[in-house]
mmCIF file of N, CA and C in Angstrom:
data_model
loop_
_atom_site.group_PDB
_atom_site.id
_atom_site.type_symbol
_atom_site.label_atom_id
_atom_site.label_comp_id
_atom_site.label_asym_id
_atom_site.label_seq_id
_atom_site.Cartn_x
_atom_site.Cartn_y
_atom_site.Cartn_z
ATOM 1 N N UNK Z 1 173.531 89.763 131.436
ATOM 2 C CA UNK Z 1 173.494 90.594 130.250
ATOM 3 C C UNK Z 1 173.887 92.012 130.617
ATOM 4 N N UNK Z 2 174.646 92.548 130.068
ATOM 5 C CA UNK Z 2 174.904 94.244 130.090
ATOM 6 C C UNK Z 2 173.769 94.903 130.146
ATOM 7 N N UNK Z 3 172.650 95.029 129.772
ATOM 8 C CA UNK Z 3 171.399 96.018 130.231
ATOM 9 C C UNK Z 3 171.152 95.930 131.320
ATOM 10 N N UNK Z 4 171.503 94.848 132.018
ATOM 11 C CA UNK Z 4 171.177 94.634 133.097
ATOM 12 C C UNK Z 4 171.688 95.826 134.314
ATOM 13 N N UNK Z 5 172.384 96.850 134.212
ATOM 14 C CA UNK Z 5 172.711 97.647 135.111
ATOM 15 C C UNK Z 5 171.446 98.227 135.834
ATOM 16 N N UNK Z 6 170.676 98.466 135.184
ATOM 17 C CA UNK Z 6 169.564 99.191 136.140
ATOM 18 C C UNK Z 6 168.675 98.546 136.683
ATOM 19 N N UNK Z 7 168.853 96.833 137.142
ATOM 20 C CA UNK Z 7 168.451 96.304 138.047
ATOM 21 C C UNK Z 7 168.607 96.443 139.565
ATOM 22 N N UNK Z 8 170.387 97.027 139.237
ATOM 23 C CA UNK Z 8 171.360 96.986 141.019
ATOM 24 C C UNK Z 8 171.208 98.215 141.283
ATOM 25 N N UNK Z 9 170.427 99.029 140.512
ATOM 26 C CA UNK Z 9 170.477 100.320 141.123
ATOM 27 C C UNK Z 9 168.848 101.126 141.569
ATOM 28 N N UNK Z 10 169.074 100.344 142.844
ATOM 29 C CA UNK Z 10 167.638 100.182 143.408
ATOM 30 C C UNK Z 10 167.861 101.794 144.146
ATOM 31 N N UNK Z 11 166.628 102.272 144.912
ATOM 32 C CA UNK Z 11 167.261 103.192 145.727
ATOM 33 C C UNK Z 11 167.900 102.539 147.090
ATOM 34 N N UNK Z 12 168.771 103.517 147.273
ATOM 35 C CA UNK Z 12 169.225 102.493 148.998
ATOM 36 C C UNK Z 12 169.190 103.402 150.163
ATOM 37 N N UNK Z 13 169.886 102.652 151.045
ATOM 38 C CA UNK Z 13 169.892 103.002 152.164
ATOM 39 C C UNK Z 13 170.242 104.782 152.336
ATOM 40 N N UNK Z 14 171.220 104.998 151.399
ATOM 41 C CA UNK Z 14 171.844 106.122 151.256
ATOM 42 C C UNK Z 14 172.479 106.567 150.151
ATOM 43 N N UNK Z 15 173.839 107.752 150.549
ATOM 44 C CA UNK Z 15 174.714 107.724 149.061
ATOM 45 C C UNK Z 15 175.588 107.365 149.928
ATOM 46 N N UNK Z 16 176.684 107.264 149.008
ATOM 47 C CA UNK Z 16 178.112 107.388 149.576
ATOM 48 C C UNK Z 16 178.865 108.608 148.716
ATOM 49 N N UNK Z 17 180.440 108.666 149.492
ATOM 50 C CA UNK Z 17 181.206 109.828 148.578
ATOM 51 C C UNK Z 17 181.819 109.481 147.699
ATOM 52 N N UNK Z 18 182.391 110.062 146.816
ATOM 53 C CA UNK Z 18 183.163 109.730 146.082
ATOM 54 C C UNK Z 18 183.931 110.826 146.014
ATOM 55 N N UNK Z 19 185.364 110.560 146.090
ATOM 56 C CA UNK Z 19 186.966 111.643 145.604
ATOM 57 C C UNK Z 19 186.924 111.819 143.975
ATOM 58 N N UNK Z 20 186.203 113.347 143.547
ATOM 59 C CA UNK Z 20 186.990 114.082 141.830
ATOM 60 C C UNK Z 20 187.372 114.797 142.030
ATOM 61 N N UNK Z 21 188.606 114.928 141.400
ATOM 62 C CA UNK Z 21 189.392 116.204 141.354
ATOM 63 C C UNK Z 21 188.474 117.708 140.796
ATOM 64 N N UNK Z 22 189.106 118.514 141.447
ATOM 65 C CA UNK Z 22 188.004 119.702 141.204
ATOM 66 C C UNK Z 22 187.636 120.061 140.148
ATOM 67 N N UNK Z 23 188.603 119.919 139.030
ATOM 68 C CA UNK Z 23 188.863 120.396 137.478
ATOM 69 C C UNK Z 23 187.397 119.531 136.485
ATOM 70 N N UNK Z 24 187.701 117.949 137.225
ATOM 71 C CA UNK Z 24 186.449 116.706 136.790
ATOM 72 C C UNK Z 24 185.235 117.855 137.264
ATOM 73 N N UNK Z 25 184.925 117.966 138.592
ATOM 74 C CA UNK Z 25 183.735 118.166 138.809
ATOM 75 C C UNK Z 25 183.296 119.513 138.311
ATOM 76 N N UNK Z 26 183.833 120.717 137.916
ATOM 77 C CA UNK Z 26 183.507 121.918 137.584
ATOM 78 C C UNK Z 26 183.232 121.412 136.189
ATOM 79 N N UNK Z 27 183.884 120.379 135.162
ATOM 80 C CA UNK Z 27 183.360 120.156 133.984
ATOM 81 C C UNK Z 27 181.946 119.506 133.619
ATOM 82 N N UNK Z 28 181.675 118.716 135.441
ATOM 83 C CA UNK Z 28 180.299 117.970 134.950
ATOM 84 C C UNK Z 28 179.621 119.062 135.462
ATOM 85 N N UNK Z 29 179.729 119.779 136.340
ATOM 86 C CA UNK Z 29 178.751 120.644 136.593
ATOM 87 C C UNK Z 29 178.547 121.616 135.468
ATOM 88 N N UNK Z 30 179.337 122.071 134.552
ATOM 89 C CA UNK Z 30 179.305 122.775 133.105
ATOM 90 C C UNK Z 30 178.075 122.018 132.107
ATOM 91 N N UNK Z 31 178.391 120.548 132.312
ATOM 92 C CA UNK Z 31 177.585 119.851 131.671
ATOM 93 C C UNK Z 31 176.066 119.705 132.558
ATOM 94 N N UNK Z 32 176.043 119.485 133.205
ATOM 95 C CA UNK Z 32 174.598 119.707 133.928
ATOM 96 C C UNK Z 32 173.897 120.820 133.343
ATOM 97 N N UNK Z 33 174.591 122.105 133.686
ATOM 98 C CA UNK Z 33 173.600 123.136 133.786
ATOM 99 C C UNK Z 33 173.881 123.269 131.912
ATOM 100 N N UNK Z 34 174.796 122.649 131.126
ATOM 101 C CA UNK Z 34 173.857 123.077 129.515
ATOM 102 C C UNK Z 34 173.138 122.013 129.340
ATOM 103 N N UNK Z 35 172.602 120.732 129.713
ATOM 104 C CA UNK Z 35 171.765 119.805 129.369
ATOM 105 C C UNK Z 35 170.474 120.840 129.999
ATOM 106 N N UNK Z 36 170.357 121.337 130.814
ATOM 107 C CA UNK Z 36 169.017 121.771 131.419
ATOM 108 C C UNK Z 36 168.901 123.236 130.743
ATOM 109 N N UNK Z 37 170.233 124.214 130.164
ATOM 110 C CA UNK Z 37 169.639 125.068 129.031
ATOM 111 C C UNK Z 37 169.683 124.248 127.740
ATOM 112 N N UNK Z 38 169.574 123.594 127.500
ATOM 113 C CA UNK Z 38 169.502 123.299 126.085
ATOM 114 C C UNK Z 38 168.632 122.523 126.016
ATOM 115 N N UNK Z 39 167.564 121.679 126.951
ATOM 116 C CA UNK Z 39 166.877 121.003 126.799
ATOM 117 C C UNK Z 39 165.549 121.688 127.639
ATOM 118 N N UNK Z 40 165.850 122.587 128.802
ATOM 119 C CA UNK Z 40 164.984 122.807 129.734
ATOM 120 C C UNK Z 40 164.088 122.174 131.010
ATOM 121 N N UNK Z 41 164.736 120.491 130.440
ATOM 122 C CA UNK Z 41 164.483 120.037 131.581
ATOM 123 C C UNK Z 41 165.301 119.829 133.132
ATOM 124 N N UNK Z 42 164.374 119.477 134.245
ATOM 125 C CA UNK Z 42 165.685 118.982 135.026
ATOM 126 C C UNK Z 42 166.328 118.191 134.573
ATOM 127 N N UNK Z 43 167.637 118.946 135.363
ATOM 128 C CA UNK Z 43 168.496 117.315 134.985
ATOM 129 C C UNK Z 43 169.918 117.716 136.473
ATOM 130 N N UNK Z 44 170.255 116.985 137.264
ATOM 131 C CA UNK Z 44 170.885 117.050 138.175
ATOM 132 C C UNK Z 44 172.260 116.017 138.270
ATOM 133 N N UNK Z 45 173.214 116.876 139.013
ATOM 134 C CA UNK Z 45 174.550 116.000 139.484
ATOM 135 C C UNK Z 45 174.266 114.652 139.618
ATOM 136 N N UNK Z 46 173.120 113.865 140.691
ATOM 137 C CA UNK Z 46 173.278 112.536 140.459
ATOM 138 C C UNK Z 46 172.094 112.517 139.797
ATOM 139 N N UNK Z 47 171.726 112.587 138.974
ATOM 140 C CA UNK Z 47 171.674 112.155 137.779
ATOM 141 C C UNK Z 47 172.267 112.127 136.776
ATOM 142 N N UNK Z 48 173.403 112.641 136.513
ATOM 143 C CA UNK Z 48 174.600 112.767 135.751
ATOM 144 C C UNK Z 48 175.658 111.552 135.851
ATOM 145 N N UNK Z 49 175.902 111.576 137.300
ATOM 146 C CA UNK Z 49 176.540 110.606 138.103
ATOM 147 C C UNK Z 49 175.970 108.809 137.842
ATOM 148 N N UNK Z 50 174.843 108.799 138.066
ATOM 149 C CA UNK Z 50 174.118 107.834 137.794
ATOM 150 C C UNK Z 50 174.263 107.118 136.328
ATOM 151 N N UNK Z 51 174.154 107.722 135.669
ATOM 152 C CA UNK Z 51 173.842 107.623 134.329
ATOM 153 C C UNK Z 51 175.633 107.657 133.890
ATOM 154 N N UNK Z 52 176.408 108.505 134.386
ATOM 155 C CA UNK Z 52 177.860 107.968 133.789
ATOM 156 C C UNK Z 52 178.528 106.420 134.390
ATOM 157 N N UNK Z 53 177.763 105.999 135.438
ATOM 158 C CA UNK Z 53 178.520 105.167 136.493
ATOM 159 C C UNK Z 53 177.555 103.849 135.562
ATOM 160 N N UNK Z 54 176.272 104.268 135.055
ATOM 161 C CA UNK Z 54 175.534 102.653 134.403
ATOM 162 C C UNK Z 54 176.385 102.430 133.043
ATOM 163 N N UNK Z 55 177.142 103.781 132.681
ATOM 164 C CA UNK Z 55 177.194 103.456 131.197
ATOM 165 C C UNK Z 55 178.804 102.399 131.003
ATOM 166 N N UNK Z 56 179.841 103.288 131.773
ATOM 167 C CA UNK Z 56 181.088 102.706 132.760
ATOM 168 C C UNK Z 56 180.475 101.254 132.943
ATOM 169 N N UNK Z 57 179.962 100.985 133.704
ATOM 170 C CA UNK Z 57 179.818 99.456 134.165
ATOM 171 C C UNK Z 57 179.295 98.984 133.079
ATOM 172 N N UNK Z 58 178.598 99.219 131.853
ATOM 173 C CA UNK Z 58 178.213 98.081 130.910
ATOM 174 C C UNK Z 58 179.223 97.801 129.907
ATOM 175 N N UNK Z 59 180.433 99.515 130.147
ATOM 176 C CA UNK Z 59 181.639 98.827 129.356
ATOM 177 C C UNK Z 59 182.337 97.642 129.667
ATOM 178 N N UNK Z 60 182.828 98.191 131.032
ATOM 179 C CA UNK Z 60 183.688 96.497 132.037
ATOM 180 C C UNK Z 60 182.988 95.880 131.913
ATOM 181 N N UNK Z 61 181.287 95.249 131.879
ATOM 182 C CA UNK Z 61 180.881 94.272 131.739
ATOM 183 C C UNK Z 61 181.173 93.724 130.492
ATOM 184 N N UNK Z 62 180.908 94.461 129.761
ATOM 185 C CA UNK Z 62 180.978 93.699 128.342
ATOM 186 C C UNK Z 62 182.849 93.782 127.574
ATOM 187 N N UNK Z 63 183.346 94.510 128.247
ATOM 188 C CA UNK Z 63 184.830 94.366 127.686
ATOM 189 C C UNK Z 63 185.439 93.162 129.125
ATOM 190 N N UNK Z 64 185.538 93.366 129.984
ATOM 191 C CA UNK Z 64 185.888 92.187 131.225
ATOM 192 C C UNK Z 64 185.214 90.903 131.741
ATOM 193 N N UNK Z 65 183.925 90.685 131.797
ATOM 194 C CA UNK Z 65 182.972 90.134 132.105
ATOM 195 C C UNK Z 65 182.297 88.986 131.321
ATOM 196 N N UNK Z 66 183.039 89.122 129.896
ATOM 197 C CA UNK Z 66 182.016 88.157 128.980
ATOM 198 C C UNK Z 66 180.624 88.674 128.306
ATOM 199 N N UNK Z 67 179.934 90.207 128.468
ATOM 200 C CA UNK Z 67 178.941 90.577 128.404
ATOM 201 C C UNK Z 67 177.910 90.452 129.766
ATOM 202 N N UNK Z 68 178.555 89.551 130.437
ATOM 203 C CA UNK Z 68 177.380 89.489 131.974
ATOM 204 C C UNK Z 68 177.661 90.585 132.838
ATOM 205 N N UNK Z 69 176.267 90.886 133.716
ATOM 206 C CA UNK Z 69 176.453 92.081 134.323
ATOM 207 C C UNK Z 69 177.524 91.818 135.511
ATOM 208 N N UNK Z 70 177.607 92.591 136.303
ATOM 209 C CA UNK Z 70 178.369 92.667 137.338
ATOM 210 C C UNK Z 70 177.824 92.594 138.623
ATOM 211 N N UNK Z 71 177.650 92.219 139.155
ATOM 212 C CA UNK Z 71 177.256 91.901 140.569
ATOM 213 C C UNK Z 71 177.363 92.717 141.817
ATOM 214 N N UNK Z 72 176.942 93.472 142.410
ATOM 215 C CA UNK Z 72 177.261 94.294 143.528
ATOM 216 C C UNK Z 72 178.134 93.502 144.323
ATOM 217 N N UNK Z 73 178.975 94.482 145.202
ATOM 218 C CA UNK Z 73 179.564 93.863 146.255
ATOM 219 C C UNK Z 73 180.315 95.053 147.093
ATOM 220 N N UNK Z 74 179.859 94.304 148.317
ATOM 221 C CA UNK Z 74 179.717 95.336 149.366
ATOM 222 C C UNK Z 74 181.318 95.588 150.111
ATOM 223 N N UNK Z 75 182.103 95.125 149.620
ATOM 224 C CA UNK Z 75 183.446 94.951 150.428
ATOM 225 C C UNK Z 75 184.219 95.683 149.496
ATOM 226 N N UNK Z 76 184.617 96.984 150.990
ATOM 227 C CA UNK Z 76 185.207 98.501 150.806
ATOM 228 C C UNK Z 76 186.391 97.913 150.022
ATOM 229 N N UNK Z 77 186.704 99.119 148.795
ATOM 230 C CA UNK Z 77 188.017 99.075 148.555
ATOM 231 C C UNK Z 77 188.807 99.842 148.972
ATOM 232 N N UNK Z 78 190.565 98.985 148.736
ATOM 233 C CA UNK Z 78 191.359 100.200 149.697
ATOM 234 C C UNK Z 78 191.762 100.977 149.271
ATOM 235 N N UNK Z 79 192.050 101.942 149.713
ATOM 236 C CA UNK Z 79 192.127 103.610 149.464
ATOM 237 C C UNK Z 79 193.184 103.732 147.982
ATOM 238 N N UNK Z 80 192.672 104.101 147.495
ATOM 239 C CA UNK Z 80 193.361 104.877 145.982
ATOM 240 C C UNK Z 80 194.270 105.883 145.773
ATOM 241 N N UNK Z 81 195.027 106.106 144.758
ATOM 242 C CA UNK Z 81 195.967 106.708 144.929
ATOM 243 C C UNK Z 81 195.671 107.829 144.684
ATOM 244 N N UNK Z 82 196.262 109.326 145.240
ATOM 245 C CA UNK Z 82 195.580 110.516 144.968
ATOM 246 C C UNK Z 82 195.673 110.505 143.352
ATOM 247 N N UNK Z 83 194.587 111.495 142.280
ATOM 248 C CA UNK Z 83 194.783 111.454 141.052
ATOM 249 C C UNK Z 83 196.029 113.262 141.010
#
């Protein structure tokens, strides 16, 4: 089922990186800091991150997938093209 995203997102071992172009990341960081004036609570990069990456995966699940979640899997992909 698509709700199902916040089963695979246990805490882990670690993070990993991820490549955004600078222009992406100065806009989420814009958005960070007005969710926390406009609401006053914390609210942080990965948690931003988090929460865009569950919402992303319940689209492909449910537009690619049939509605079933997606399955972790641990095997690196190969390198991407610069954006």
């Amino acid at each position: 089922m698509v709700n199902d995203v916040g089963r695979h997102m246990r805490p882990s071992r670690g993070t990993s990186t991820v490549n955004v172009p600078h222009d992406l990341h100065a806009l989420v960081r814009a958005a960070v800091r007005l969710v926390r004036r406009k609401t006053g609570r914390s609210y942080s990069l990965m948690q931003f991150t988090q929460e865009a990456f569950a919402a992303q995966l319940r689209v492909i699940a449910e537009t690619y997938n049939d509605g079933r979640a997606i399955e972790p899997d641990a095997e690196p992909l190969e390198p991407g093209k610069a954006v």
